[in-house]
mmCIF file of C-alpha atoms and ligand atoms in Angstrom:
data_model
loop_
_atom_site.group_PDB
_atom_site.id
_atom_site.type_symbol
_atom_site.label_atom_id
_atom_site.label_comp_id
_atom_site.label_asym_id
_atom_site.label_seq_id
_atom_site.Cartn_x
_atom_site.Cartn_y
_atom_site.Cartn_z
ATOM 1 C CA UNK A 1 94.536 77.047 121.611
ATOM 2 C CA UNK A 2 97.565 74.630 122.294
ATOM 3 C CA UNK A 3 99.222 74.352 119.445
ATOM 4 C CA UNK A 4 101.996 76.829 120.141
ATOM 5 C CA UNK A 5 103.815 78.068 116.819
ATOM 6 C CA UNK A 6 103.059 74.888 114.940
ATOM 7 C CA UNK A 7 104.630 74.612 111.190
ATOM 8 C CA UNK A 8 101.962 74.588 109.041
ATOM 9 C CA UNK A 9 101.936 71.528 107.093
ATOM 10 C CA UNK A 10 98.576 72.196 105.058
ATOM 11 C CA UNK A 11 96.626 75.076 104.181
ATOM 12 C CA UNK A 12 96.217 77.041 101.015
ATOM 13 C CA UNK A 13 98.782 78.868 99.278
ATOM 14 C CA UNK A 14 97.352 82.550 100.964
ATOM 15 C CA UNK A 15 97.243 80.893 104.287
ATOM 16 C CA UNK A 16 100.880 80.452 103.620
ATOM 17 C CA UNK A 17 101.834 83.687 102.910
ATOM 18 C CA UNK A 18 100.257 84.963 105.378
ATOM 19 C CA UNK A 19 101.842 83.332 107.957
ATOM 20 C CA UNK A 20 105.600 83.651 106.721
ATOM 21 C CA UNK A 21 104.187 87.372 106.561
ATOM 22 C CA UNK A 22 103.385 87.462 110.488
ATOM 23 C CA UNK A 23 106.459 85.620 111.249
ATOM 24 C CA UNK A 24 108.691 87.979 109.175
ATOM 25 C CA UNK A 25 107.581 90.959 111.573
ATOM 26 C CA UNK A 26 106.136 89.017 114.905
ATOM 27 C CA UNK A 27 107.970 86.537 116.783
ATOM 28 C CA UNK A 28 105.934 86.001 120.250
ATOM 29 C CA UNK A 29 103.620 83.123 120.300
ATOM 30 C CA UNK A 30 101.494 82.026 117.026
ATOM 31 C CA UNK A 31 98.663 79.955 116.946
ATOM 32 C CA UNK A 32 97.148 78.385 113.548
ATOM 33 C CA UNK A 33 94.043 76.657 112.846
ATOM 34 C CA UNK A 34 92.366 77.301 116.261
ATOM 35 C CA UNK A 35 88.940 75.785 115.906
ATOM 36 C CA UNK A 36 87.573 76.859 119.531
ATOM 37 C CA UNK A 37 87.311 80.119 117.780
ATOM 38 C CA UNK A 38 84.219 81.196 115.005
ATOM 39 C CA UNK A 39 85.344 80.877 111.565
ATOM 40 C CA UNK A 40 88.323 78.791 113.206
ATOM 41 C CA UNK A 41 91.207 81.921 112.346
ATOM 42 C CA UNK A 42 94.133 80.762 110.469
ATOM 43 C CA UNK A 43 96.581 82.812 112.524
ATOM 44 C CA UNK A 44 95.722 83.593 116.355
ATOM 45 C CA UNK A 45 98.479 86.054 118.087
ATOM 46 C CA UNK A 46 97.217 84.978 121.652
ATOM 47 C CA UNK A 47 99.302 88.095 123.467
ATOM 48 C CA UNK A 48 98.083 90.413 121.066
ATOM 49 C CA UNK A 49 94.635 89.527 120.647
ATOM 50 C CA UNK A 50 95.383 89.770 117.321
ATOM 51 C CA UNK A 51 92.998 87.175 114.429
ATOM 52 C CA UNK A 52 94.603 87.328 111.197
ATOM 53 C CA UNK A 53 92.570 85.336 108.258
ATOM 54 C CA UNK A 54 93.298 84.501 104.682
ATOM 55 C CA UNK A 55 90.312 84.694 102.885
ATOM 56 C CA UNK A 56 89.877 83.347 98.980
ATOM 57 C CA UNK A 57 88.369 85.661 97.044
ATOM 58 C CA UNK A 58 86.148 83.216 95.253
ATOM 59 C CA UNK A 59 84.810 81.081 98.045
ATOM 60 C CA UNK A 60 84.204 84.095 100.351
ATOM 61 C CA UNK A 61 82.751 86.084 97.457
ATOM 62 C CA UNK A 62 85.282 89.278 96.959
ATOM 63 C CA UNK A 63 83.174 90.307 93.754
ATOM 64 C CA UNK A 64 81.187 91.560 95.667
ATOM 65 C CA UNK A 65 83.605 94.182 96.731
ATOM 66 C CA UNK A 66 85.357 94.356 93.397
ATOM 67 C CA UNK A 67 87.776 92.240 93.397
ATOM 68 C CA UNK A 68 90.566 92.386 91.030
ATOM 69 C CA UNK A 69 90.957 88.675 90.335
ATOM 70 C CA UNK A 70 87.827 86.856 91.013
ATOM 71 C CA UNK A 71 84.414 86.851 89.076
ATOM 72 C CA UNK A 72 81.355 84.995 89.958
ATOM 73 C CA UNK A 73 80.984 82.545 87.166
ATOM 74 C CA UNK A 74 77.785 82.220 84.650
ATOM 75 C CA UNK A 75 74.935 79.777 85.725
ATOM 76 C CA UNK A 76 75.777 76.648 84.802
ATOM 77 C CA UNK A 77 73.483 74.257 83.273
ATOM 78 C CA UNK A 78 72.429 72.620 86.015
ATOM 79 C CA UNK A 79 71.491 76.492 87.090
ATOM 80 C CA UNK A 80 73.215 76.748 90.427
ATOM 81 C CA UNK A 81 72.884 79.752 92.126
ATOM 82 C CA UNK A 82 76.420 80.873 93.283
ATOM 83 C CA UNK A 83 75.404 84.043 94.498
ATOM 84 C CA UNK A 84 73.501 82.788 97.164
ATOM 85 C CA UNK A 85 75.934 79.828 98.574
ATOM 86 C CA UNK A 86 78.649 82.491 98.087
ATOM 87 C CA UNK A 87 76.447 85.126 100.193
ATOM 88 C CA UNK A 88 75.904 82.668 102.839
ATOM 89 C CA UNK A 89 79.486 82.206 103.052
ATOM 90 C CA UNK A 90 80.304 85.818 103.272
ATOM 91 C CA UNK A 91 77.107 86.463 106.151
ATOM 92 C CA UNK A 92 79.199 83.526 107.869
ATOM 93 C CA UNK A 93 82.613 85.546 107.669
ATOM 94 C CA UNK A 94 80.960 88.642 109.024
ATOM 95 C CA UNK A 95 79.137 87.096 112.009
ATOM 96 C CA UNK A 96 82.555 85.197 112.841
ATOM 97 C CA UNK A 97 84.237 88.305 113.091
ATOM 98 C CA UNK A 98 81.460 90.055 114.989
ATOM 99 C CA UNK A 99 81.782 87.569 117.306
ATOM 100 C CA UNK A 100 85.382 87.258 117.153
ATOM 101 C CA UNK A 101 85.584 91.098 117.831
ATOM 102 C CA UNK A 102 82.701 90.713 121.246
ATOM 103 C CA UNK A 103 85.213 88.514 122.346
ATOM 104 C CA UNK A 104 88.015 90.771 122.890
ATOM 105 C CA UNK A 105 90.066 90.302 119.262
ATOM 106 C CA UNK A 106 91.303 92.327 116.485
ATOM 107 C CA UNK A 107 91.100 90.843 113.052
ATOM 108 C CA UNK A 108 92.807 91.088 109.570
ATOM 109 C CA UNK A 109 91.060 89.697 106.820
ATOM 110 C CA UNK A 110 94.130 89.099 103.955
ATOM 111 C CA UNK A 111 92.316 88.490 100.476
ATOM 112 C CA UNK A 112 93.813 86.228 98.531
ATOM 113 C CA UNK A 113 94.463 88.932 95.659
ATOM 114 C CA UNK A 114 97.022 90.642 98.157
ATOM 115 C CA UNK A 115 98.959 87.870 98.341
ATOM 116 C CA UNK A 116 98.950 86.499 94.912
ATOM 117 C CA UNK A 117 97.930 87.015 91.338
ATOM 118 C CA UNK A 118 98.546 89.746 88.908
ATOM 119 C CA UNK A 119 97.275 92.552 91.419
ATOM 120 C CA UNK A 120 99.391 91.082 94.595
ATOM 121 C CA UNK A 121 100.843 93.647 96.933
ATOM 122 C CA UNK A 122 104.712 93.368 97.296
ATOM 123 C CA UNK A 123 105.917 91.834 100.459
ATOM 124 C CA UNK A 124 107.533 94.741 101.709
ATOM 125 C CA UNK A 125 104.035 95.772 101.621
ATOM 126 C CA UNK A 126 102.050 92.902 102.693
ATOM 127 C CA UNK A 127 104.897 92.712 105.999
ATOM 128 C CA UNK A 128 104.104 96.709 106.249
ATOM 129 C CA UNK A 129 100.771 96.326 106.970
ATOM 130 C CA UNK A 130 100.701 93.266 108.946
ATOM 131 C CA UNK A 131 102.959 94.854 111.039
ATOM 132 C CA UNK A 132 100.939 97.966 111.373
ATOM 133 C CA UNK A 133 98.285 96.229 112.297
ATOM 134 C CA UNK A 134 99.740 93.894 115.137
ATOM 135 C CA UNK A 135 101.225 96.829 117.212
ATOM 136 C CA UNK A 136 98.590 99.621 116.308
ATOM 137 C CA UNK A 137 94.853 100.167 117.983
ATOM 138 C CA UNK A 138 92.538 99.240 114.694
ATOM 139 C CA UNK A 139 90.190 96.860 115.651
ATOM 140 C CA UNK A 140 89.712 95.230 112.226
ATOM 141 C CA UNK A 141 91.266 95.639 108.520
ATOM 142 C CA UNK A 142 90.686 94.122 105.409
ATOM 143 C CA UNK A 143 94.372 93.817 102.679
ATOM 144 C CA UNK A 144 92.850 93.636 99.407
ATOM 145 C CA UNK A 145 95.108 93.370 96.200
HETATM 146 ZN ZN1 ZN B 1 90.036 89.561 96.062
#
């Protein structure tokens, strides 16, 4: 955890947003990318104890929680089973944050369909929210679109 409010010159389009979204309502100290944490959190608020993550709704398997945007797609012909890498990948997002939560944190899980597509939340929103979350007592949310 060194890499004190570092620009973020990769990441996905969520992980984006979701950083100019903690910036537009936080300005202490703002870690990205910190890999000595599980799941290595895209937005660590060291002061706050605050884990902020944008998750894709595909790759961390949203269907499963009815997502508006993403859908598990048909087998394929070479019959891979999504369901089961995807379900791995979501028992890995839950066990970070159990772990990330043991260790003293609060964490936001951002889904990619709050931050874009046709069933985004508006920023005033998104910022509302974030906000919320960074001064208030919850121990963990989830923004869904
Ligand atoms: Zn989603």
């Amino acid at each position: 955890m060194n890499r004190m409010a570092r620009i973020p010159t990769r990441g996905t389009r969520p992980e984006r947003l979701l950083v100019d979204a903690v910036r537009r309502v936080y300005d202490g100290p703002l870690l990205t990318n910190v890999a000595g944490l599980p799941g290595t959190p895209d937005v660590v608020l060291p002061e706050k104890r605050v884990i902020l993550a944008a998750l894709g709704c595909f790759w961390h398997w949203h269907p499963a929680d009815g997502c508006p945007i993403a859908h598990l797609p048909p087998i394929g012909p070479t019959g891979f089973d999504w369901t089961r890498k995807l379900a791995t990948n979501r028992q890995r997002d839950a066990r970070n944050r159990t772990e990330l939560i043991a260790k003293g944190y609060r964490v936001a899980w951002c889904w990619e369909c709050a931050l874009i597509g046709r069933a985004a939340r508006c920023q005033a929103d998104i910022d509302a929210q974030v906000a919320e979350f960074i001064g208030g007592p919850a121990t963990s949310i989830e923004i869904a679109g």
